[in-house]
Short mmCIF file of C-alpha atoms in Angstrom, two decimals:
data_model
loop_
_atom_site.label_atom_id
_atom_site.label_comp_id
_atom_site.label_asym_id
_atom_site.label_seq_id
_atom_site.Cartn_x
_atom_site.Cartn_y
_atom_site.Cartn_z
CA MET A 132 17.27 31.87 14.11
CA MET A 133 14.57 33.31 11.89
CA LYS A 134 11.60 34.96 13.58
CA LYS A 135 8.33 33.07 13.13
CA PRO A 136 6.29 35.02 10.51
CA LEU A 137 2.70 36.04 11.14
CA VAL A 138 0.23 33.61 9.53
CA ARG A 139 -2.13 35.36 7.12
CA TYR A 140 -5.27 33.31 7.60
CA SER A 141 -7.16 35.53 5.18
CA GLN A 142 -5.14 33.91 2.39
CA LYS A 143 -5.63 30.32 3.59
CA THR A 144 -8.26 27.97 2.20
CA VAL A 145 -9.90 25.95 4.98
CA LEU A 146 -11.94 22.73 4.98
CA ILE A 147 -13.94 21.80 8.09
CA VAL A 148 -15.16 18.19 8.31
CA GLU A 149 -17.63 17.83 11.19
CA ASP A 150 -20.90 15.90 11.40
CA PHE A 151 -22.34 17.94 14.32
CA ALA A 152 -23.68 21.18 12.86
CA GLU A 153 -23.34 23.16 16.08
CA PHE A 154 -19.64 22.38 16.54
CA ALA A 155 -19.04 22.88 12.81
CA ARG A 156 -20.42 26.42 13.16
CA SER A 157 -18.21 26.93 16.22
CA LEU A 158 -15.09 25.91 14.24
CA ARG A 159 -16.11 28.16 11.37
CA GLY A 160 -16.46 31.01 13.86
CA MET A 161 -13.00 30.37 15.32
CA MET A 162 -11.43 30.39 11.85
CA SER A 163 -13.35 33.54 10.85
CA THR A 164 -12.07 35.29 13.98
CA MET A 165 -8.52 34.49 12.83
CA GLY A 166 -9.29 36.17 9.53
CA SER A 167 -10.16 33.18 7.33
CA LYS A 168 -12.57 33.98 4.50
CA LYS A 169 -12.34 30.90 2.27
CA ILE A 170 -13.96 28.27 4.50
CA ASP A 171 -15.72 25.18 3.13
CA LEU A 172 -17.80 22.96 5.40
CA VAL A 173 -18.76 19.30 4.83
CA TYR A 174 -20.44 16.84 7.17
CA ASN A 175 -18.92 13.46 6.19
CA GLY A 176 -15.73 11.85 4.94
CA GLU A 177 -16.96 11.09 1.43
CA ASP A 178 -17.81 14.75 0.77
CA ALA A 179 -14.45 15.76 2.24
CA ILE A 180 -12.60 13.50 -0.22
CA GLN A 181 -14.59 14.96 -3.11
CA ALA A 182 -13.89 18.52 -1.91
CA CYS A 183 -10.14 17.76 -1.81
CA LYS A 184 -10.30 16.44 -5.38
CA GLU A 185 -11.76 19.74 -6.50
CA ARG A 186 -9.61 22.10 -4.41
CA LYS A 187 -6.23 22.03 -2.67
CA TYR A 188 -6.71 23.20 0.91
CA ASP A 189 -4.17 24.88 3.18
CA ILE A 190 -5.88 23.76 6.40
CA ILE A 191 -8.14 20.77 7.10
CA LEU A 192 -9.89 20.46 10.46
CA SER A 193 -11.51 17.04 10.68
CA ASP A 194 -13.45 15.36 13.45
CA TYR A 195 -12.35 11.78 14.06
CA ASN A 196 -15.82 10.32 14.47
CA LEU A 197 -18.01 11.14 11.47
CA GLY A 198 -20.97 8.85 12.06
CA ASP A 199 -21.54 6.05 9.55
CA SER A 200 -19.22 7.52 6.91
CA LYS A 201 -15.44 7.35 6.74
CA ASP A 202 -13.88 8.40 10.01
CA GLY A 203 -11.08 10.95 10.21
CA GLN A 204 -8.37 8.31 10.09
CA GLN A 205 -9.79 6.63 6.99
CA MET A 206 -10.19 10.01 5.34
CA LEU A 207 -6.57 10.97 6.04
CA GLU A 208 -5.41 7.56 4.73
CA GLU A 209 -7.25 8.16 1.46
CA LEU A 210 -6.03 11.73 1.06
CA ILE A 211 -2.44 10.51 1.44
CA GLU A 212 -2.94 7.41 -0.73
CA PHE A 213 -4.28 9.45 -3.67
CA ASP A 214 -1.96 12.42 -3.17
CA LEU A 215 -4.77 14.90 -2.55
CA LEU A 216 -2.88 17.11 -0.10
CA LYS A 217 -0.34 19.83 -0.83
CA SER A 218 3.10 19.56 0.74
CA THR A 219 2.11 22.52 2.94
CA THR A 220 -1.40 21.32 3.87
CA VAL A 221 -1.94 21.21 7.65
CA PHE A 222 -4.28 18.42 8.78
CA VAL A 223 -5.65 18.67 12.33
CA MET A 224 -7.56 15.74 13.86
CA VAL A 225 -10.32 16.81 16.25
CA THR A 226 -12.19 14.47 18.60
CA ALA A 227 -14.14 14.16 21.83
CA GLU A 228 -12.92 10.57 22.27
CA ASN A 229 -9.73 9.65 24.07
CA THR A 230 -9.69 5.84 24.11
CA THR A 231 -6.29 4.28 23.49
CA ALA A 232 -7.48 2.41 20.39
CA MET A 233 -8.91 5.57 18.84
CA VAL A 234 -5.90 7.73 19.62
CA MET A 235 -3.45 5.11 18.32
CA GLY A 236 -5.52 4.66 15.16
CA ALA A 237 -5.70 8.38 14.54
CA LEU A 238 -2.00 8.93 15.09
CA GLU A 239 -0.79 6.09 12.84
CA TYR A 240 -1.16 8.35 9.81
CA GLN A 241 0.43 11.27 11.65
CA PRO A 242 -1.87 14.29 11.40
CA ASP A 243 0.00 17.56 11.83
CA SER A 244 -1.79 18.21 15.10
CA TYR A 245 -4.34 16.58 17.36
CA LEU A 246 -6.99 18.41 19.45
CA THR A 247 -9.36 16.97 22.05
CA LYS A 248 -12.71 18.68 22.53
CA PRO A 249 -13.50 21.07 24.10
CA PHE A 250 -11.00 23.74 23.08
CA ASN A 251 -11.18 27.44 22.30
CA GLY A 252 -10.02 29.65 19.44
CA HIS A 253 -6.82 30.61 21.24
CA ILE A 254 -5.70 26.95 21.55
CA LEU A 255 -6.67 26.23 17.93
CA LYS A 256 -4.74 29.26 16.64
CA SER A 257 -1.67 28.34 18.69
CA ARG A 258 -1.63 24.80 17.22
CA LEU A 259 -2.24 26.03 13.69
CA ASP A 260 0.43 28.74 13.91
CA LYS A 261 3.06 26.18 14.90
CA ALA A 262 1.99 23.57 12.34
CA ILE A 263 1.74 26.06 9.46
CA HIS A 264 5.13 27.60 10.25
CA LYS A 265 6.76 24.17 10.35
CA LYS A 266 5.17 23.06 7.08
CA ASP A 267 6.14 26.30 5.33
CA VAL A 268 9.77 25.97 6.43
CA LEU A 269 9.97 22.29 5.39
CA ALA A 270 8.03 22.79 2.12
CA PRO A 271 11.01 22.86 -0.34
CA MET A 272 12.32 19.61 1.09
CA LEU A 273 8.89 17.95 1.20
CA ARG A 274 8.15 18.93 -2.41
CA ASN A 275 11.34 17.22 -3.59
CA ILE A 276 10.53 14.12 -1.55
CA ARG A 277 7.07 14.04 -3.08
CA LYS A 278 8.66 14.09 -6.54
CA LYS A 279 11.22 11.46 -5.40
CA LYS A 280 14.08 13.86 -6.06
CA TRP A 281 16.05 12.40 -3.18
CA LYS A 282 19.36 14.17 -3.76
CA ASP A 283 17.70 17.57 -4.09
CA ALA A 284 15.73 16.87 -0.92
CA LEU A 285 18.96 16.08 0.94
CA LYS A 286 20.40 19.45 -0.08
CA GLU A 287 17.26 21.21 1.14
CA CYS A 288 17.56 19.33 4.45
CA GLU A 289 21.01 20.79 5.01
CA LEU A 290 19.87 24.34 4.20
CA ILE A 291 16.80 24.16 6.43
CA GLU A 292 18.77 22.74 9.37
CA GLU A 293 21.31 25.52 9.07
CA GLU A 294 18.70 28.29 9.00
CA ASN A 295 16.19 26.69 11.42
CA PRO A 296 17.97 24.54 14.03
CA LYS A 297 14.69 23.98 15.91
CA PHE A 298 13.54 21.78 13.00
CA ARG A 299 16.70 19.67 13.04
CA MET A 300 14.93 16.44 14.06
CA ALA A 301 12.21 16.88 11.41
CA CYS A 302 14.93 17.35 8.78
CA GLU A 303 16.98 14.40 10.03
CA ARG A 304 13.93 12.17 9.81
CA GLN A 305 13.35 13.12 6.19
CA LYS A 306 17.06 12.80 5.50
CA LEU A 307 16.85 9.18 6.65
CA LYS A 308 13.99 8.60 4.19
CA CYS A 309 16.11 10.00 1.35
CA LEU A 310 19.19 7.97 2.26
CA MET A 311 17.16 4.74 2.41
CA ALA A 312 15.58 5.52 -0.97
CA LEU A 313 19.09 6.06 -2.40
CA ARG A 314 20.25 2.84 -0.72
CA GLN A 315 23.00 4.72 1.07
CA TYR A 316 22.71 2.40 4.05
CA ASP A 317 26.03 3.20 5.70
CA LYS A 318 25.21 6.92 5.78
CA ALA A 319 21.71 6.13 7.05
CA LEU A 320 23.19 3.99 9.83
CA GLU A 321 25.66 6.70 10.76
CA LEU A 322 22.85 9.28 10.93
CA THR A 323 20.46 7.19 13.04
CA THR A 324 23.12 5.76 15.36
CA LYS A 325 24.35 9.25 16.18
CA ILE A 326 20.82 10.38 17.08
CA VAL A 327 20.07 7.27 19.16
CA ASN A 328 23.31 7.73 21.08
CA GLU A 329 22.19 11.25 21.96
CA ARG A 330 18.66 10.20 22.88
CA PRO A 331 16.59 7.07 22.04
CA ILE A 332 14.09 8.72 19.69
CA PRO A 333 11.60 6.14 18.26
CA TRP A 334 11.92 7.00 14.55
CA ALA A 335 15.73 6.91 14.77
CA MET A 336 15.68 3.53 16.52
CA LEU A 337 13.35 2.28 13.77
CA GLY A 338 15.80 3.65 11.21
CA VAL A 339 18.69 1.64 12.69
CA GLY A 340 16.55 -1.50 12.48
CA GLU A 341 15.47 -0.74 8.92
CA VAL A 342 19.10 -0.37 7.86
CA PHE A 343 19.94 -3.75 9.43
CA PHE A 344 16.96 -5.26 7.60
CA ALA A 345 17.99 -3.70 4.28
CA LYS A 346 21.52 -5.10 4.75
CA LYS A 347 19.99 -8.53 5.57
CA GLU A 348 21.42 -8.47 9.08
CA TYR A 349 18.15 -9.89 10.32
CA GLU A 350 19.17 -11.03 13.81
CA ARG A 351 20.50 -7.55 14.60
CA ALA A 352 17.26 -6.10 13.22
CA ILE A 353 15.20 -8.38 15.47
CA ASP A 354 17.19 -7.34 18.55
CA LEU A 355 16.69 -3.68 17.69
CA PHE A 356 12.95 -3.96 16.95
CA THR A 357 12.42 -6.04 20.11
CA ASP A 358 14.12 -3.33 22.19
CA MET A 359 12.00 -0.77 20.35
CA THR A 360 8.67 -2.45 21.21
CA ASN A 361 9.73 -2.83 24.84
CA GLU A 362 10.90 0.75 25.26
CA PHE A 363 8.19 2.38 23.12
CA PRO A 364 5.20 0.00 23.22
CA MET A 365 2.86 2.59 21.68
CA VAL A 366 4.95 3.10 18.52
CA LEU A 367 3.27 0.49 16.36
CA GLU A 368 5.69 0.59 13.42
CA GLY A 369 8.14 -1.26 15.63
CA TYR A 370 5.79 -4.26 15.83
CA ASP A 371 5.26 -4.23 12.06
CA TRP A 372 8.99 -4.31 11.37
CA LEU A 373 9.59 -6.94 14.03
CA ALA A 374 6.89 -9.19 12.55
CA LYS A 375 8.24 -8.62 9.03
CA THR A 376 11.73 -9.66 10.14
CA GLN A 377 10.44 -12.70 12.04
CA ARG A 378 8.64 -13.87 8.91
CA VAL A 379 11.77 -13.48 6.77
CA LEU A 380 13.59 -15.69 9.28
CA GLY A 381 10.83 -18.32 9.09
CA ARG A 382 9.29 -17.62 12.50
CA PRO A 383 5.59 -17.15 11.66
CA ILE A 384 4.32 -18.04 15.14
CA GLU A 385 6.48 -15.30 16.69
CA ALA A 386 5.32 -12.92 13.96
CA GLN A 387 1.68 -13.69 14.79
CA HIS A 388 2.21 -12.94 18.48
CA THR A 389 3.93 -9.66 17.56
CA LEU A 390 1.05 -8.56 15.34
CA GLU A 391 -1.49 -9.51 18.00
CA ARG A 392 0.27 -7.21 20.48
CA ALA A 393 0.05 -4.32 17.98
CA ILE A 394 -3.61 -4.98 17.21
CA GLU A 395 -4.49 -4.93 20.91
CA ARG A 396 -3.36 -1.30 20.86
CA SER A 397 -4.78 -0.28 17.47
CA PRO A 398 -7.53 -2.66 16.27
CA LYS A 399 -8.71 -0.42 13.44
CA ALA A 400 -5.51 -0.77 11.37
CA LEU A 401 -6.93 -2.62 8.37
CA LYS A 402 -3.64 -3.62 6.72
CA ARG A 403 -2.34 -5.07 9.99
CA GLN A 404 -5.54 -7.08 10.54
CA LYS A 405 -5.21 -8.56 7.04
CA LEU A 406 -1.54 -9.40 7.64
CA LEU A 407 -2.44 -11.09 10.93
CA GLY A 408 -5.04 -13.16 9.08
CA ASP A 409 -2.46 -14.26 6.50
CA VAL A 410 0.10 -15.18 9.17
CA ALA A 411 -2.52 -17.04 11.21
CA GLU A 412 -3.46 -19.01 8.08
CA GLU A 413 0.21 -19.87 7.65
CA ASN A 414 0.20 -21.11 11.26
CA ASP A 415 -3.03 -23.09 10.75
CA ASP A 416 -4.66 -21.01 13.51
CA VAL A 417 -8.19 -20.92 12.10
CA ASP A 418 -9.76 -19.06 15.02
CA THR A 419 -7.29 -16.16 14.82
CA MET A 420 -7.50 -16.17 11.03
CA THR A 421 -11.29 -15.89 11.20
CA MET A 422 -11.24 -13.13 13.79
CA ALA A 423 -8.62 -11.10 11.90
CA PHE A 424 -10.45 -11.20 8.57
CA ARG A 425 -13.76 -10.57 10.34
CA GLN A 426 -12.27 -7.40 11.80
CA ALA A 427 -10.75 -6.48 8.43
CA VAL A 428 -14.17 -6.70 6.75
CA LYS A 429 -15.69 -4.64 9.58
CA TYR A 430 -13.09 -1.88 9.56
CA GLY A 431 -12.78 -1.91 5.79
CA LYS A 432 -16.38 -0.82 5.30
CA ASN A 433 -15.34 2.77 4.53
CA SER A 434 -11.61 2.30 3.91
CA VAL A 435 -9.70 2.90 0.69
CA PHE A 436 -7.56 -0.12 1.60
CA ALA A 437 -10.50 -2.54 1.51
CA SER A 438 -10.14 -5.31 -1.08
CA PRO A 439 -11.80 -8.60 -2.04
CA ASP A 440 -9.06 -10.47 -0.13
CA GLU A 441 -10.49 -10.11 3.35
CA TYR A 442 -13.98 -11.14 2.20
CA VAL A 443 -12.83 -14.26 0.35
CA LYS A 444 -10.41 -15.27 3.10
CA LEU A 445 -13.06 -14.81 5.77
CA THR A 446 -15.36 -17.24 3.92
CA LYS A 447 -12.40 -19.59 3.53
CA SER A 448 -11.69 -19.52 7.27
CA ILE A 449 -15.39 -20.05 8.08
CA GLY A 450 -15.36 -23.06 5.76
CA ARG A 451 -12.37 -24.47 7.63
CA GLN A 452 -14.21 -23.98 10.93
CA LEU A 453 -17.20 -25.87 9.58
CA LYS A 454 -15.19 -28.75 8.17
CA GLY A 455 -15.29 -31.68 10.56
CA ASN A 456 -16.23 -29.56 13.59
CA SER A 457 -19.53 -30.40 15.29
CA ASP A 458 -19.02 -28.07 18.26
CA VAL A 459 -19.53 -24.82 16.34
CA ASP A 460 -22.82 -23.06 15.73
CA ARG A 461 -23.05 -24.21 12.12
CA GLN A 462 -26.11 -22.21 11.11
CA LYS A 463 -24.64 -19.01 12.49
CA LEU A 464 -21.44 -19.54 10.49
CA LEU A 465 -23.38 -20.48 7.36
CA ASP A 466 -25.43 -17.29 7.62
CA GLU A 467 -22.30 -15.22 8.18
CA ALA A 468 -20.56 -16.71 5.12
CA GLU A 469 -23.57 -16.02 2.88
CA SER A 470 -23.70 -12.46 4.20
CA VAL A 471 -19.99 -11.96 3.44
CA PHE A 472 -20.41 -13.30 -0.10
CA SER A 473 -23.36 -10.97 -0.61
CA LYS A 474 -21.34 -7.95 0.58
CA LEU A 475 -18.39 -8.97 -1.60
CA ASP A 476 -20.52 -9.30 -4.73
CA SER A 477 -22.28 -6.01 -4.04
CA ARG A 478 -19.17 -3.95 -3.24
CA PHE A 479 -17.13 -5.18 -6.23
CA LYS A 480 -19.98 -5.85 -8.67
CA SER A 481 -18.30 -4.00 -11.56
CA ASP A 482 -15.08 -6.05 -11.35
CA ALA A 483 -15.35 -9.27 -13.40
CA GLY A 484 -12.12 -10.62 -11.89
CA THR A 485 -13.48 -10.29 -8.36
CA GLN A 486 -16.85 -11.74 -9.39
CA PHE A 487 -15.01 -14.72 -10.87
CA ARG A 488 -12.96 -15.19 -7.71
CA SER A 489 -16.08 -14.86 -5.56
CA ALA A 490 -17.98 -17.45 -7.61
CA VAL A 491 -15.13 -19.96 -7.34
CA ALA A 492 -14.85 -19.36 -3.58
CA HIS A 493 -18.62 -19.71 -3.21
CA ALA A 494 -18.59 -23.01 -5.11
CA ASP A 495 -15.71 -24.24 -2.95
CA PHE A 496 -17.57 -23.22 0.23
CA SER A 497 -20.73 -24.97 -1.00
CA SER A 498 -18.75 -28.19 -1.52
CA ILE A 499 -17.76 -28.08 2.16
CA THR A 500 -21.44 -27.81 3.15
CA ASN A 501 -22.33 -30.59 0.67
CA ASP A 502 -24.69 -28.36 -1.31
CA GLN A 503 -24.10 -29.74 -4.81
CA GLN A 504 -26.80 -27.59 -6.38
CA LYS A 505 -24.97 -24.44 -5.25
CA VAL A 506 -21.63 -25.88 -6.38
CA GLU A 507 -22.94 -26.25 -9.91
CA LYS A 508 -24.65 -22.84 -9.81
CA TYR A 509 -21.50 -20.97 -8.82
CA LEU A 510 -19.22 -22.94 -11.14
CA ALA A 511 -21.48 -21.93 -14.04
CA ALA A 512 -21.25 -18.30 -12.84
CA ALA A 513 -17.47 -18.59 -12.57
CA ASN A 514 -17.15 -19.74 -16.18
CA LYS A 515 -19.36 -16.83 -17.28
CA TYR A 516 -17.26 -14.25 -15.41
CA TYR A 517 -13.96 -15.77 -16.56
CA ASP A 518 -14.72 -14.85 -20.17
CA ARG A 519 -15.23 -11.19 -19.11
CA ILE A 520 -12.00 -10.68 -17.17
CA GLU A 521 -9.99 -7.83 -18.69
CA GLU A 522 -7.11 -7.59 -16.19
CA HIS A 523 -4.41 -9.94 -14.93
CA ILE A 524 -5.30 -12.00 -11.89
CA GLY A 525 -2.75 -11.54 -9.07
CA CYS A 526 -0.33 -14.34 -8.20
CA GLU A 527 -1.79 -15.08 -4.75
CA GLU A 528 -5.34 -14.99 -6.10
CA SER A 529 -4.33 -17.30 -8.98
CA LEU A 530 -2.97 -19.89 -6.54
CA GLU A 531 -6.10 -19.69 -4.40
CA ILE A 532 -8.41 -20.04 -7.43
CA THR A 533 -6.35 -22.87 -8.95
CA GLU A 534 -6.41 -24.86 -5.73
CA SER A 535 -10.18 -24.41 -5.36
CA LEU A 536 -10.89 -25.36 -8.99
CA LYS A 537 -8.78 -28.50 -8.74
CA HIS A 538 -10.64 -29.45 -5.56
CA LEU A 539 -13.89 -28.96 -7.49
CA GLY A 540 -12.75 -31.16 -10.38
CA GLN A 541 -12.23 -28.25 -12.81
CA SER A 542 -8.66 -29.22 -13.75
CA GLU A 543 -8.65 -27.72 -17.25
CA LEU A 544 -9.74 -24.25 -16.11
CA ALA A 545 -7.42 -24.50 -13.09
CA GLU A 546 -4.42 -25.22 -15.32
CA SER A 547 -5.34 -22.34 -17.63
CA ILE A 548 -5.41 -19.90 -14.67
CA LEU A 549 -2.08 -21.18 -13.39
CA GLU A 550 -0.35 -21.03 -16.79
CA GLU A 551 -1.32 -17.39 -17.22
CA ALA A 552 -0.12 -16.58 -13.71
CA VAL A 553 3.23 -18.34 -14.22
CA GLU A 554 3.78 -16.33 -17.40
CA GLN A 555 3.16 -13.10 -15.46
CA TYR A 556 4.94 -13.86 -12.19
CA PHE A 557 7.79 -16.22 -13.06
CA ASP A 558 10.26 -13.89 -11.32
CA ASP A 559 8.60 -14.51 -7.94
CA PRO A 560 10.41 -17.56 -6.48
CA LYS A 561 7.91 -18.08 -3.67
CA PHE A 562 5.02 -18.13 -6.15
CA ILE A 563 6.84 -20.55 -8.49
CA GLU A 564 7.49 -22.98 -5.62
CA GLN A 565 3.78 -23.03 -4.82
CA ALA A 566 2.82 -23.30 -8.50
CA LYS A 567 5.03 -26.38 -8.86
CA LYS A 568 2.81 -28.21 -6.38
CA LEU A 569 -0.35 -27.45 -8.34
CA THR A 570 0.55 -27.89 -12.02
CA THR A 571 0.53 -31.10 -14.06
CA ASN A 572 2.31 -29.37 -16.96
CA LYS A 573 5.95 -30.45 -16.66
CA ASN A 574 7.16 -27.85 -19.16
CA LEU A 575 5.42 -24.91 -17.51
CA ILE A 576 7.91 -24.33 -14.71
CA ALA A 577 10.93 -25.16 -16.88
CA ASN A 578 9.91 -22.55 -19.48
CA SER A 579 9.24 -19.96 -16.78
CA GLN A 580 12.71 -20.52 -15.32
CA LYS A 581 14.24 -20.17 -18.79
CA ALA A 582 12.39 -16.88 -19.36
CA ASN A 583 13.54 -15.64 -15.96
CA LYS A 584 17.19 -16.40 -16.76
CA LEU A 585 16.94 -14.56 -20.09
CA ASN A 586 15.28 -11.58 -18.40
CA ASN A 587 18.03 -11.46 -15.76
CA LYS A 588 20.75 -11.64 -18.42
CA ALA A 589 19.11 -8.77 -20.25
CA ILE A 590 18.92 -6.71 -17.05
CA LYS A 591 22.62 -7.31 -16.47
CA HIS A 592 23.47 -6.07 -19.99
CA PHE A 593 21.19 -3.05 -19.41
CA SER A 594 23.07 -2.17 -16.21
CA GLN A 595 26.31 -2.29 -18.23
CA LYS A 596 24.74 0.03 -20.84
CA GLU A 597 24.89 -2.73 -23.48
CA TYR A 598 21.42 -1.85 -24.72
CA THR A 599 21.44 -3.73 -28.04
CA LYS A 600 22.48 -6.96 -26.32
CA ALA A 601 19.86 -6.40 -23.62
CA CYS A 602 17.14 -6.05 -26.28
CA GLU A 603 18.19 -9.36 -27.81
CA TYR A 604 17.74 -11.21 -24.52
CA PHE A 605 14.47 -9.43 -23.71
CA GLY A 606 13.24 -10.46 -27.15
CA GLN A 607 14.12 -14.11 -26.48
CA ALA A 608 12.35 -13.96 -23.11
CA LEU A 609 9.25 -12.53 -24.79
CA GLU A 610 9.15 -15.47 -27.20
CA ILE A 611 8.53 -17.67 -24.14
CA ALA A 612 6.34 -15.23 -22.20
CA PRO A 613 4.91 -12.74 -24.73
CA ASN A 614 2.33 -11.31 -22.30
CA ASN A 615 4.66 -10.75 -19.37
CA VAL A 616 4.26 -7.11 -18.35
CA ASN A 617 7.67 -6.74 -16.72
CA ILE A 618 9.61 -8.06 -19.73
CA ASN A 619 7.66 -5.82 -22.10
CA LEU A 620 8.33 -2.78 -19.93
CA ASN A 621 12.00 -3.71 -19.53
CA ASN A 622 12.30 -4.00 -23.29
CA VAL A 623 10.60 -0.63 -23.86
CA GLN A 624 12.89 1.08 -21.35
CA THR A 625 15.94 -0.43 -23.07
CA LEU A 626 14.75 0.65 -26.52
CA LEU A 627 14.27 4.23 -25.27
CA LYS A 628 17.78 4.17 -23.79
CA ARG A 629 19.15 2.98 -27.16
CA TYR A 630 17.45 5.90 -28.86
CA GLN A 631 18.57 8.43 -26.25
CA SER A 632 22.17 7.22 -26.35
CA GLY A 633 22.55 8.08 -30.03
CA GLU A 634 20.93 5.28 -32.05
CA LYS A 635 18.33 7.61 -33.59
CA LYS A 636 16.45 5.03 -35.65
CA PRO A 637 12.66 5.54 -36.00
CA GLU A 638 12.06 1.77 -35.94
CA ILE A 639 13.35 1.66 -32.35
CA LEU A 640 10.58 3.99 -31.19
CA HIS A 641 8.00 2.19 -33.34
CA LYS A 642 9.02 -1.09 -31.67
CA ALA A 643 8.65 0.51 -28.21
CA GLU A 644 5.20 1.78 -29.19
CA GLU A 645 4.21 -1.69 -30.43
CA LEU A 646 5.31 -3.35 -27.17
CA LEU A 647 3.35 -0.85 -25.11
CA SER A 648 0.24 -1.43 -27.22
CA ASN A 649 0.46 -5.14 -26.38
CA ILE A 650 -0.01 -4.37 -22.66
CA THR A 651 -3.81 -4.33 -22.56
CA ARG A 652 -4.73 -6.00 -19.25
CA LEU A 653 -2.93 -3.84 -16.72
CA ALA A 654 -5.18 -2.51 -13.94
CA TYR A 655 -4.81 1.04 -12.64
CA SER A 656 -4.25 -0.46 -9.18
CA ASP A 657 -1.39 -2.67 -10.42
CA PRO A 658 1.94 -1.40 -8.98
CA ARG A 659 3.42 -1.67 -12.50
CA TYR A 660 0.90 0.77 -13.96
CA GLU A 661 2.85 3.86 -12.91
CA ARG A 662 5.92 2.61 -14.77
CA TYR A 663 3.83 1.71 -17.81
CA SER A 664 2.27 5.18 -17.81
CA GLU A 665 5.63 6.95 -17.54
CA LEU A 666 7.23 4.87 -20.34
CA SER A 667 4.18 5.55 -22.55
CA ARG A 668 4.59 9.29 -21.92
CA LEU A 669 8.31 9.22 -22.74
CA THR A 670 7.73 7.18 -25.89
CA GLN A 671 5.15 9.66 -27.17
CA LEU A 672 7.47 12.60 -26.43
CA MET A 673 10.25 10.98 -28.45
CA MET A 674 7.85 10.06 -31.25
CA GLN A 675 7.01 13.75 -31.63
CA SER A 676 10.61 14.43 -32.66
CA LEU A 677 10.39 12.10 -35.67
#
């Protein structure tokens, strides 16, 4: 086994995030004693995020509680979400708190180490030495995983395990991630089952369940995840996977109870609160729906995962509480709803799509409270914002808006919203089933199903490397749905493959460029944007060879 090398702190860049100046100076002193010279100090989460955009740090020491700004958990979430950390960056969470909810929240995003105040320089150095050594050893593997080079990462796993047996479990865990990404489920099952048989390690048990889920063996997955939550009740991923599987099997009430158990342990998990709200809505449990979205709005104040969804759905749930219920404190709920709308409009004021959605929701809410003057006011605002929307409205949002507009007697605008959504999301069967119930256009669904069949035929020809035939079918699908992002991107990818496989005709690349130029309403946050960006880059590279 290799001897642990001495850490040269003089060469490490350090960021300290601490809102108490006295303790911040103490941390700086500890790091200076270790030899650190490049130490930056900020006092809140926002400044920490900005610092990480400007510089890649080797070590980040962050307090959990940072006053009114982002807390340490939210900061770590954002750093990971926007890829602002190096593969070798060591993130240490520091706190004086030790409540279960705080600890569980902080650990969900897995900092490299966790320190409870008070501690001294010797303890800090010991933790950092271990974490830095581990990150340095795993770095080649982690870099490949970051680049999604799964096969290369697997090779690095084998090398690291051979040279550093003490990191075997860390390597095996990453190996599982690679195998799942490569869809090598049998190998993943073999790996995790072997580990679980040796010792029931939580991540390996989760891995077994994930393999069952991927193979659609849902009952076996449920049994595994149920055992997992019983044996390791503080490992919250087990609840998430159990709820996900219960929903797939059409058991939303069970899924709700599962999520509630997880939230009892970690209430600050924004995504889980939003999911609970959605499941509660499915179960017609208005009280739980309201509470979940209320918590989501509260905890989303400084979170990168905050979205208009929780605001709109909270006002929707408040409206449902008001409807036909004389026992509630109506004025208190009315005031809360108006406050939520105000926060929504303020936080997302530069987004015309959100302003449109908010105006429609506000008009719908006003109809419940029988305030016709406000209904007309917000419908007029909605029509104004609709003309300014530059990005595609999501499928769930489109259904919500369509339903509200139809309820408000705005059938023409409602149908227009739904038609655009069907063109974009015809390959989502759940969405199409819901759209069927809302549309009066008999041809809309039939045409979407025809476009979907043509797209699937083209994909089949693409998989068989019959690129010319695939382009023909993609072209036919685009005649029905010319603005569909997925079909346009599929067609571009196929054209590039035709060119790369030997059909070196300039018009092929010009056609790809034309299709890409037609995609004008794709938001940066849209999951398809990354693919669009990569295909644009490849097209331009090939165009340079003409």
